[in-house]
mmCIF file of C-alpha atoms in Angstrom:
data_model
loop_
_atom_site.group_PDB
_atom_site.id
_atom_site.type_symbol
_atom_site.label_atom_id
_atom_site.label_comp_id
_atom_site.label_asym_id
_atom_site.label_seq_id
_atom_site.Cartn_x
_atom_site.Cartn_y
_atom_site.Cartn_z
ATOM 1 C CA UNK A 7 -15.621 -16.275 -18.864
ATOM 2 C CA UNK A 8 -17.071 -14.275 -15.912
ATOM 3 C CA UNK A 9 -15.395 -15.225 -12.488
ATOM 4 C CA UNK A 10 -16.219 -14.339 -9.170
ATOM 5 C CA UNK A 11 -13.518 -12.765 -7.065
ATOM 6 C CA UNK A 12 -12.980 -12.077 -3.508
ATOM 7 C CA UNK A 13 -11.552 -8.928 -2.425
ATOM 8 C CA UNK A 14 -9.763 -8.229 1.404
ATOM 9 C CA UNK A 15 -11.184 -4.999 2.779
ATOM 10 C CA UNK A 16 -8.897 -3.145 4.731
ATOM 11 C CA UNK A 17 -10.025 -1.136 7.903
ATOM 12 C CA UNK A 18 -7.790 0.942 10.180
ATOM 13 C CA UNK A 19 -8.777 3.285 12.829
ATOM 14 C CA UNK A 20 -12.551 3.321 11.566
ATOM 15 C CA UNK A 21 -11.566 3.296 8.477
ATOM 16 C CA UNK A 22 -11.315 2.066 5.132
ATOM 17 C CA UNK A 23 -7.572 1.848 3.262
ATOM 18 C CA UNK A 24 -7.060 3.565 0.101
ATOM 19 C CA UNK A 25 -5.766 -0.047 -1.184
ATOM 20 C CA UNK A 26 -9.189 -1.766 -0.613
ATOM 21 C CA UNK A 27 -10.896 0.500 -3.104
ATOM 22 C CA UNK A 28 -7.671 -0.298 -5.419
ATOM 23 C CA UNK A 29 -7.929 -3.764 -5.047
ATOM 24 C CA UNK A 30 -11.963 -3.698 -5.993
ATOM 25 C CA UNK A 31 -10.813 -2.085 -9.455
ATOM 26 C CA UNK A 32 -8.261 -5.195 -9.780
ATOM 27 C CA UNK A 33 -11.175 -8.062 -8.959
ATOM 28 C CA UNK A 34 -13.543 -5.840 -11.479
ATOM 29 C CA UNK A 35 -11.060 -6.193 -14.563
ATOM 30 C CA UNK A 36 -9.796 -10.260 -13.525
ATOM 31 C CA UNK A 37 -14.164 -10.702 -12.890
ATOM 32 C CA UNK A 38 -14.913 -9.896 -16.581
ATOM 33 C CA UNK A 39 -18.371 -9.217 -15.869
ATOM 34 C CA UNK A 40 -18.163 -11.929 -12.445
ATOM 35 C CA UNK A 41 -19.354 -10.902 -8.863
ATOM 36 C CA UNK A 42 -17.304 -8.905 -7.238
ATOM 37 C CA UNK A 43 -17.306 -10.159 -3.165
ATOM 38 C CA UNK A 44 -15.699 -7.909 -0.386
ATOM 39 C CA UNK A 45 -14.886 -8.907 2.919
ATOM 40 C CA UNK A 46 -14.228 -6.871 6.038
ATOM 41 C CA UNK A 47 -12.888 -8.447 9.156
ATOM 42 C CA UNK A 48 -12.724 -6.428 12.590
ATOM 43 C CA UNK A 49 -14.568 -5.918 15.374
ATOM 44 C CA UNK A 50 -16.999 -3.316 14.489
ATOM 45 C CA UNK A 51 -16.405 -2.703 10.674
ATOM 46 C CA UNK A 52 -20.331 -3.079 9.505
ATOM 47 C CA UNK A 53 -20.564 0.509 9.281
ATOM 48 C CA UNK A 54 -17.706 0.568 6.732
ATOM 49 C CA UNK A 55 -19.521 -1.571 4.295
ATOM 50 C CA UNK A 56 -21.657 0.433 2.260
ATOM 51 C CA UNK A 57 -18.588 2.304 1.454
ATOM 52 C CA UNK A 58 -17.169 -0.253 -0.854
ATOM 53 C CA UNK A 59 -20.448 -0.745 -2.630
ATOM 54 C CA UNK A 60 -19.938 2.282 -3.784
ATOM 55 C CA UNK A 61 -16.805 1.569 -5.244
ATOM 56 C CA UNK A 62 -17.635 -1.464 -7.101
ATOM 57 C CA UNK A 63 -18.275 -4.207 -4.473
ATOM 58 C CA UNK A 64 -21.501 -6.412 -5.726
ATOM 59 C CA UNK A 65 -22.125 -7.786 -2.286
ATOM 60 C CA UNK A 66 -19.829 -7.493 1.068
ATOM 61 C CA UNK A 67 -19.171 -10.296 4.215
ATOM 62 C CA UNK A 68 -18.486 -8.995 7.506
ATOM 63 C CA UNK A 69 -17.249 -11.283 10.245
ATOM 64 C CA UNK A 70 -17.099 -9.652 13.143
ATOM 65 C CA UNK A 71 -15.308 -11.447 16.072
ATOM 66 C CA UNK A 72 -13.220 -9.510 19.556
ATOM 67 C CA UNK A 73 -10.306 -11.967 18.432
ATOM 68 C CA UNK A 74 -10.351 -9.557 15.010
ATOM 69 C CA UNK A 75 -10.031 -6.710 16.908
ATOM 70 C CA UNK A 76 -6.224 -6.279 16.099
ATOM 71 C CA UNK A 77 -4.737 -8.307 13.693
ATOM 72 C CA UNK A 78 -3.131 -11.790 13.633
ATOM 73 C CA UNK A 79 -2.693 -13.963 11.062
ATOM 74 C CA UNK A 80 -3.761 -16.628 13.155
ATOM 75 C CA UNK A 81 -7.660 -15.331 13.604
ATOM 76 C CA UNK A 82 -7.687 -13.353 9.771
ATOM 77 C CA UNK A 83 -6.088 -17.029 8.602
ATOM 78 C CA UNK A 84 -9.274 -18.854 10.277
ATOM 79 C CA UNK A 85 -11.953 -16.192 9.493
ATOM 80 C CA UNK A 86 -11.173 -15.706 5.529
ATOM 81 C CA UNK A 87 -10.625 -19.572 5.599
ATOM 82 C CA UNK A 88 -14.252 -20.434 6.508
ATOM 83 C CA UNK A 89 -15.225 -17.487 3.917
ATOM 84 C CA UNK A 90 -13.280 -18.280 1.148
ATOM 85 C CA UNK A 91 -15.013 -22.630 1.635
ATOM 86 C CA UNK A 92 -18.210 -20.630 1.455
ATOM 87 C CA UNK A 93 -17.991 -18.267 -1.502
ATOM 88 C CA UNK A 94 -15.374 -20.764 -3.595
ATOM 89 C CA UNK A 95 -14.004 -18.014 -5.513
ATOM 90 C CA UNK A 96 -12.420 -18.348 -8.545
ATOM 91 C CA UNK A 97 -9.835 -15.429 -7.806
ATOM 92 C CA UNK A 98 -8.454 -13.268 -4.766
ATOM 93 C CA UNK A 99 -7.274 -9.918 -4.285
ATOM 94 C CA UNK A 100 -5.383 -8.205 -1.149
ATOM 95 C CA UNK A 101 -3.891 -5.419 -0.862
ATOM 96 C CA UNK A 102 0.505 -5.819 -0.824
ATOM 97 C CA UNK A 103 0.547 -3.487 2.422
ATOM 98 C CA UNK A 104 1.752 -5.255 5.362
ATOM 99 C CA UNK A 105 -0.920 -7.326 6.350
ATOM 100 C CA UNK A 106 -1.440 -8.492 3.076
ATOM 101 C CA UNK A 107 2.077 -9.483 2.944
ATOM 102 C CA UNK A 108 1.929 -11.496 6.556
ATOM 103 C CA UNK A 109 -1.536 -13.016 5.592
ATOM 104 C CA UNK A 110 -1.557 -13.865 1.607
ATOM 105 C CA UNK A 111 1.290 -16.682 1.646
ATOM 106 C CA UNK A 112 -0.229 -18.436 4.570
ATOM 107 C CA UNK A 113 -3.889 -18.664 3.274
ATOM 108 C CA UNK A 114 -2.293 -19.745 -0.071
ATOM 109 C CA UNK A 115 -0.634 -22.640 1.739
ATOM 110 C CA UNK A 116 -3.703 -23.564 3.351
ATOM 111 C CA UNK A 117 -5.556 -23.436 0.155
ATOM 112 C CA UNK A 118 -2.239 -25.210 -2.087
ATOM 113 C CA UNK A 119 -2.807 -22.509 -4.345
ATOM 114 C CA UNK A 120 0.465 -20.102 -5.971
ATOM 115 C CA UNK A 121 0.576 -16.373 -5.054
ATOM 116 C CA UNK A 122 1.295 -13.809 -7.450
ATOM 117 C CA UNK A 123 2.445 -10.806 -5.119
ATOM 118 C CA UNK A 124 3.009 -7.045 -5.184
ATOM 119 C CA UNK A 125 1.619 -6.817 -9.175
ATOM 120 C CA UNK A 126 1.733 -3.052 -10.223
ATOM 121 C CA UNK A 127 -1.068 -3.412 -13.290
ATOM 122 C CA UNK A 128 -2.903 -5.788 -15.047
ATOM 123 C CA UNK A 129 -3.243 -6.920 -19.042
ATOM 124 C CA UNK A 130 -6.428 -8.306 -20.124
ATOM 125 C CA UNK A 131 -9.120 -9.626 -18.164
ATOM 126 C CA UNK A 132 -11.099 -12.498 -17.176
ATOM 127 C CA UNK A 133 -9.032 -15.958 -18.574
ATOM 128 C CA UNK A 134 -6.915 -13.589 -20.458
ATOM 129 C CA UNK A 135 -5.481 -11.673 -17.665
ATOM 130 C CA UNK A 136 -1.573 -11.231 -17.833
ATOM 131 C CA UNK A 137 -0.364 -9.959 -13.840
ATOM 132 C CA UNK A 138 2.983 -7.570 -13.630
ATOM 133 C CA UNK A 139 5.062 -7.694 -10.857
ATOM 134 C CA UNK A 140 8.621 -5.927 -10.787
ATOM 135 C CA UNK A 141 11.650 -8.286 -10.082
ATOM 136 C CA UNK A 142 15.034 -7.558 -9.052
ATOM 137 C CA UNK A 143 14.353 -4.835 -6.878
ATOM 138 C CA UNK A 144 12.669 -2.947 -9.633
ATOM 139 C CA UNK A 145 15.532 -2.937 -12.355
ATOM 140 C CA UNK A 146 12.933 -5.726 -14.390
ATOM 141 C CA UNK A 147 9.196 -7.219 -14.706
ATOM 142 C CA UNK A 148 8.197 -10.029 -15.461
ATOM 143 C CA UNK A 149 4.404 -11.189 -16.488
ATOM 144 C CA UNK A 150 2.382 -13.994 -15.235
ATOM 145 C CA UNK A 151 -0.714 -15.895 -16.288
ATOM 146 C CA UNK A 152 -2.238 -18.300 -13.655
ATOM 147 C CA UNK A 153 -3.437 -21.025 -15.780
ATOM 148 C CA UNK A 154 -4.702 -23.823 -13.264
ATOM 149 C CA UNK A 155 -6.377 -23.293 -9.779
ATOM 150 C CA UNK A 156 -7.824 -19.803 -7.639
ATOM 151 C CA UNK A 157 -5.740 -16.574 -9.290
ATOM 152 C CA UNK A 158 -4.347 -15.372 -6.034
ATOM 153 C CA UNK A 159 -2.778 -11.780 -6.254
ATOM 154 C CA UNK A 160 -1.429 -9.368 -4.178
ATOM 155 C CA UNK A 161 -1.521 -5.783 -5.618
ATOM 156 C CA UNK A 162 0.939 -2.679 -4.504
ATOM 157 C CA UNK A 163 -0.889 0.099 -3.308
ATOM 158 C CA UNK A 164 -1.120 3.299 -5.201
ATOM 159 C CA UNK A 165 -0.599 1.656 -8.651
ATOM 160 C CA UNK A 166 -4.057 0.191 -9.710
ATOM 161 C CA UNK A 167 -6.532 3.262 -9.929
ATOM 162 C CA UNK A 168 -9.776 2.680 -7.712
ATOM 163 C CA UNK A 169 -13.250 3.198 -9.606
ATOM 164 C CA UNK A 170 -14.869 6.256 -9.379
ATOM 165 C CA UNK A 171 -16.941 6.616 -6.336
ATOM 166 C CA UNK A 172 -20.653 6.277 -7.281
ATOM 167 C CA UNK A 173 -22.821 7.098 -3.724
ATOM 168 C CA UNK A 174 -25.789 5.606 -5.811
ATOM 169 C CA UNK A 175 -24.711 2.082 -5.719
ATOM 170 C CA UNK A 176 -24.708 -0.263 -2.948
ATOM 171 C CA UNK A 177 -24.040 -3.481 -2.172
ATOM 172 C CA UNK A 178 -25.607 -6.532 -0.908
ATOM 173 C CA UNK A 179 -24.277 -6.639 2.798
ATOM 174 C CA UNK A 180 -24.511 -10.110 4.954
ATOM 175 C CA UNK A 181 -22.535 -10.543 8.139
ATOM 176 C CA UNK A 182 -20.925 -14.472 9.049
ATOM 177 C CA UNK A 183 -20.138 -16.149 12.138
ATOM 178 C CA UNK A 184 -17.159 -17.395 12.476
ATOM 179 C CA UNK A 185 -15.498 -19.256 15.542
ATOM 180 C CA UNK A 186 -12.093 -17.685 16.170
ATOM 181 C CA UNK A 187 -10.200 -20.514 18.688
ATOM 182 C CA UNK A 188 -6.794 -21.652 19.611
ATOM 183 C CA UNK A 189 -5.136 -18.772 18.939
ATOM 184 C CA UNK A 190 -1.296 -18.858 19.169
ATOM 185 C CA UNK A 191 -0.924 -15.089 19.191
ATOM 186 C CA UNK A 192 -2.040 -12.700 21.894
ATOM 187 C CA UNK A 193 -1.736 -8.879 21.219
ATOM 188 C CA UNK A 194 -1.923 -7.276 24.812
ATOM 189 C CA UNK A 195 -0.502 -3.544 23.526
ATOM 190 C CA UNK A 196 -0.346 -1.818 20.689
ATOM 191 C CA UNK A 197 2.874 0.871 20.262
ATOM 192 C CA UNK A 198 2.445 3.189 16.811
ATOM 193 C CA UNK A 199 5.893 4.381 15.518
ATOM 194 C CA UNK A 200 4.426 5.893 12.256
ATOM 195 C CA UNK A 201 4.106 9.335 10.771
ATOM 196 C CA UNK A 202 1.061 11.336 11.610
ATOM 197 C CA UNK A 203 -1.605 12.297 8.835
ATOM 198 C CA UNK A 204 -1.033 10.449 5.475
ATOM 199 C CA UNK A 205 -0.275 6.793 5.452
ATOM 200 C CA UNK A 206 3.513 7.032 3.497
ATOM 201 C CA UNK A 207 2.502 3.731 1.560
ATOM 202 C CA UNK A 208 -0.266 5.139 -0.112
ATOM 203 C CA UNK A 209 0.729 9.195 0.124
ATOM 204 C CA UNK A 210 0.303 10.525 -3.407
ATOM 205 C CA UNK A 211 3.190 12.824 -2.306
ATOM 206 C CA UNK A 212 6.646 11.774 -0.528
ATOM 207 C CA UNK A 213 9.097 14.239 0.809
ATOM 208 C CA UNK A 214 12.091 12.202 1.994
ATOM 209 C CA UNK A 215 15.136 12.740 3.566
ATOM 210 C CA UNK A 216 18.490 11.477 3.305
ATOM 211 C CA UNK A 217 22.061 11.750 5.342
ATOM 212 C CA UNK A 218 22.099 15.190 3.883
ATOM 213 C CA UNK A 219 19.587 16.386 6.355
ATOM 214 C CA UNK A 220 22.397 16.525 9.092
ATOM 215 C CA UNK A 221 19.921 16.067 12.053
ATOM 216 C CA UNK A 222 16.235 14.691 13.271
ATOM 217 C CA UNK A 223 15.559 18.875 12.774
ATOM 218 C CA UNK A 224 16.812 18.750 9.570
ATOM 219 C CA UNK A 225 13.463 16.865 8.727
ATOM 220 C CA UNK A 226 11.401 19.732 10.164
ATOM 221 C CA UNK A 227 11.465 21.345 6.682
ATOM 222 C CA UNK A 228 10.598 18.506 4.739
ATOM 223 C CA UNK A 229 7.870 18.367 7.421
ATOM 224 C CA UNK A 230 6.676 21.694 6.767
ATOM 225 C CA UNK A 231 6.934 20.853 2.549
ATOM 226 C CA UNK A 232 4.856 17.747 3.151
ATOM 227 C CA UNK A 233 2.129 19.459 5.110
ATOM 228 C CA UNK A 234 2.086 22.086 2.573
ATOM 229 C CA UNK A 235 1.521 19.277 0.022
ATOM 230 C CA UNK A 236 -0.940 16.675 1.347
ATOM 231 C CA UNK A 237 2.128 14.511 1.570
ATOM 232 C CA UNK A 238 3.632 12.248 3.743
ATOM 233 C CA UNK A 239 7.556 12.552 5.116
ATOM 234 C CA UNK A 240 9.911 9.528 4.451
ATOM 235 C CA UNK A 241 13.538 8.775 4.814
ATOM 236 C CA UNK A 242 16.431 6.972 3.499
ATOM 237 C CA UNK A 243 18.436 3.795 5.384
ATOM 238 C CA UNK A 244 21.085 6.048 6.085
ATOM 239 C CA UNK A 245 18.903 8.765 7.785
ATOM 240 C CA UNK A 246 17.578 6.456 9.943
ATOM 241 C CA UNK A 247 21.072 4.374 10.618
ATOM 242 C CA UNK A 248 21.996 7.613 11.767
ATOM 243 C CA UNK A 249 18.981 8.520 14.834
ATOM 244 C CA UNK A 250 17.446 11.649 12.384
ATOM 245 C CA UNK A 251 14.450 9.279 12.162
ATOM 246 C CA UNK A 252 12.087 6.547 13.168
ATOM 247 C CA UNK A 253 12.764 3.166 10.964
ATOM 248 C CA UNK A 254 9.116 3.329 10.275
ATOM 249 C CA UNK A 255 9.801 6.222 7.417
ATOM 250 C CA UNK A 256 12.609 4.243 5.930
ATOM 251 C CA UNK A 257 12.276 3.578 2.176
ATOM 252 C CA UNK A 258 14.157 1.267 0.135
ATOM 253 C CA UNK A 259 15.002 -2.854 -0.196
ATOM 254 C CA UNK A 260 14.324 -3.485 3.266
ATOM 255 C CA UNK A 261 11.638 -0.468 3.884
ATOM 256 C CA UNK A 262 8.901 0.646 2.370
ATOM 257 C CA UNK A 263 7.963 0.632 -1.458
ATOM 258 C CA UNK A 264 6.215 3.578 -2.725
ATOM 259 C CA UNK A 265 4.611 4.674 -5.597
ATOM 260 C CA UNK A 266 3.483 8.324 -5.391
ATOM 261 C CA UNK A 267 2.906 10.504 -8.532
ATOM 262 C CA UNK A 268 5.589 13.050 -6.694
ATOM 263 C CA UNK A 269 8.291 12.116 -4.828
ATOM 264 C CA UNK A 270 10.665 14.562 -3.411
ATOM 265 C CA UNK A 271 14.521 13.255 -2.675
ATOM 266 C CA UNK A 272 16.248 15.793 -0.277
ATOM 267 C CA UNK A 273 19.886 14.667 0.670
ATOM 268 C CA UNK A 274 19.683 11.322 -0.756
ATOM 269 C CA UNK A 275 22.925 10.215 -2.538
ATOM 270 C CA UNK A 276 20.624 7.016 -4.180
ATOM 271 C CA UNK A 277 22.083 3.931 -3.167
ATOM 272 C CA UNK A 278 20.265 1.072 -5.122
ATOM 273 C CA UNK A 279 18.518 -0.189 -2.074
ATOM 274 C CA UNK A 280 16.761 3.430 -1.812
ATOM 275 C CA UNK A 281 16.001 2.940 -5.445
ATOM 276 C CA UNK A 282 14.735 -0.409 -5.004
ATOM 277 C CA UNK A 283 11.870 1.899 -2.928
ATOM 278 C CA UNK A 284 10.783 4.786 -4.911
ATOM 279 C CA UNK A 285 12.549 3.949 -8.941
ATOM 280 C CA UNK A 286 8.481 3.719 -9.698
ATOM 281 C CA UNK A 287 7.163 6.801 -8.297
ATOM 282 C CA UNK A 288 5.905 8.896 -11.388
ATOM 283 C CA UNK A 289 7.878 11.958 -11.034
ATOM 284 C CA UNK A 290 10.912 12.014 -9.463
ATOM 285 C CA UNK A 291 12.779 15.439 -8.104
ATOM 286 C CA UNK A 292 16.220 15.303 -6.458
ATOM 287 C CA UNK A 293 17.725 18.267 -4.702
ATOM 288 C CA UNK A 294 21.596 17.202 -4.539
ATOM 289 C CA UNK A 295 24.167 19.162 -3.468
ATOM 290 C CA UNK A 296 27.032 16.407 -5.511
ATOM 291 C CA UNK A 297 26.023 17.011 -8.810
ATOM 292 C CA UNK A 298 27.245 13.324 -9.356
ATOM 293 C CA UNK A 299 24.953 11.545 -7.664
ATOM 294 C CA UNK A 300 23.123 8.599 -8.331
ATOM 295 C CA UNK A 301 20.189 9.806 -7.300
ATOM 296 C CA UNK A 302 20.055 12.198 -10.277
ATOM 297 C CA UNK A 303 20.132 9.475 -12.868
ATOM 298 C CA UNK A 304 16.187 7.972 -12.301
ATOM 299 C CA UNK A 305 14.935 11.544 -11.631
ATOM 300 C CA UNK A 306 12.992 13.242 -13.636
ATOM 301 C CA UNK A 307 14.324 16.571 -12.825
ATOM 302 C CA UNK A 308 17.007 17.730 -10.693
ATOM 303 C CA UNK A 309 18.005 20.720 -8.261
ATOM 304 C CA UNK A 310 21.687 20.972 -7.785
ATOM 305 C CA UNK A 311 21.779 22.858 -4.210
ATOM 306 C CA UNK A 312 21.850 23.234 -0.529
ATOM 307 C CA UNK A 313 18.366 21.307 0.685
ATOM 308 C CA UNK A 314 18.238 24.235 3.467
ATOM 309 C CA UNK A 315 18.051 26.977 0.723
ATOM 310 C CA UNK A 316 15.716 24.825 -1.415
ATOM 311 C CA UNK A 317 13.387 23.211 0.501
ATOM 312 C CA UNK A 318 12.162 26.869 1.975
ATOM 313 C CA UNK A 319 12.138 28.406 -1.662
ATOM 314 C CA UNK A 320 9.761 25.186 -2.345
ATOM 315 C CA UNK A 321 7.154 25.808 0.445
ATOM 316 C CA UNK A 322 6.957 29.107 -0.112
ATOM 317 C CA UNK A 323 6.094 28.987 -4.559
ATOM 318 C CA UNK A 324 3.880 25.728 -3.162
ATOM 319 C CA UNK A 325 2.253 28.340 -0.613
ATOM 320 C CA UNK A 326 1.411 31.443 -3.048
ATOM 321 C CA UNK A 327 0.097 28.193 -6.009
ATOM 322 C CA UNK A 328 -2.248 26.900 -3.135
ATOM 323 C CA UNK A 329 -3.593 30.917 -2.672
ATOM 324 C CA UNK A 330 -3.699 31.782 -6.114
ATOM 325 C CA UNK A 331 -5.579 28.469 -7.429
#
């Protein structure tokens, strides 16, 4: 049975997350054939949606409003509201970044609906679609079928494959009105503590540091490594605990997740809260100078050694690869 599915767009900057194109390819396999119906809230985002047409999107809302400007879950909440009574899809799909995380549990209380969050693939599609979603900070997973009401899921980025880009395809594009009042939250500044370049939830490459990188210019290296590789730079608890970094790089239980298809462990011992982070990142290097540690038992390969001779031997193969391919 075809269904149709709404699918959260999301915009930063002027432009369009990795995640939203991730999250079309989810709606496409739970649609089974259904409409596939994007929506984009901001202030100015109608020039962003021809974009996901060409990633699968069969028609796209905008609501444009000056409350959407920044983000609360207040005037999201009221705009997707009004959409979702419009379109009454049979399933929803937003991204498991941070907003999607603030936003999903309060719509699906509005709506009395369950939440299936942070699934990493999907079995099946249409009524036969099976959602997986890792438990126990990553050490199981467990599978869920929504068998009464909307299928509301939540999907982690950089683990559902977006469709290939196809600039001949476009979608239908209509813009709504919706009345933003009574807001309970006023944003009146704005302070970024993130990395530069990549976004480190959705980096395909992750260069991160642990205590082992002694100081905040111990990370220069990994810097230079992650520029070399189109990565981003992140960091463990204890790096951060200790002033070498912003909190905003730390991965693990109470950080970031990330799945990239390299991640680089420099100086990380591998507590299981780091591991609760990165265990699903596709290949795993460590570069340990304690050949015991934990670290080395979910990598996929291992460099016993001194980061500070490593690291530099690293950017400088990755440097003559880049000139040579």
């Amino acid at each position: 049975m075809s269904k149709k599915v709404l699918v959260l767009g999301e915009a930063r900057e002027g432009a369009l997350r990795n995640v939203s194109y991730e999250a079309i390819a989810a709606a496409k396999q739970i649609s089974s054939g259904g409409e596939v119906v994007s929506v984009l809230l901001g202030d100015s985002v109608g020039e962003l949606a021809n974009e996901l047409g060409k990633y699968g999107a069969d028609r796209v809302i905008t609501v444009e409003h000056p409350h959407l400007k920044q983000y609360t879950s207040d005037g999201y909440g009221q705009a997707l509201l009004a959409v979702i009574e419009q379109e009454n899809p049979e399933a929803i799909v937003f991204g498991h970044t941070a907003l999607g995380k603030d936003l999903s549990p309060k719509i699906a209380s509005k709506l009395q609906i369950g939440l299936v969050s942070d699934v990493t693939s999907i079995e099946g599609e249409g009524d036969a679609a099976v959602f997986i979603r890792p438990i126990y900070s990553g050490k199981a997973f467990e599978k869920v079928k929504v068998k009464d009401g909307i299928e509301f899921i939540t999907i982690r980025p950089n683990n559902i494959a977006p469709l290939a880009k196809d600039d001949s395809k476009s979608a239908d594009v209509s813009s709504m009105s919706v009345d933003i009042t009574n807001l309970r939250t006023i944003i009146k500044e704005v302070v970024r503590k993130s990395t530069e370049g990549v976004d480190l939830s959705e980096a395909k490459v992750v260069i991160a540091g642990g205590r082992g990188v002694k100081s905040e210019e111990g990370f220069a290296p990994l810097k230079e490594l992650a520029d070399v590789l189109g990565g981003a730079v992140g960091a463990s608890r204890g790096a951060c605990d200790a002033d070498y970094c912003d909190y905003s790089l730390q991965i693990g239980q109470t950080g970031k997740v990330v799945t990239p298809d390299l991640y680089i462990a420099a100086g990380i011992s591998g507590a299981i809260q780091h591991l609760a982070g990165m265990s699903n990142s596709k290949i795993i290097v460590a570069i340990n100078k304690d050949p015991e540690a934990n670290i080395f038992k979910v990598a996929d390969y291992g460099i016993v050694g001194d980061l500070f001779e490593v690291i530099p031997m690293l950017i400088e193969e990755f440097k003559k690869l880049k000139v040579n391919a």
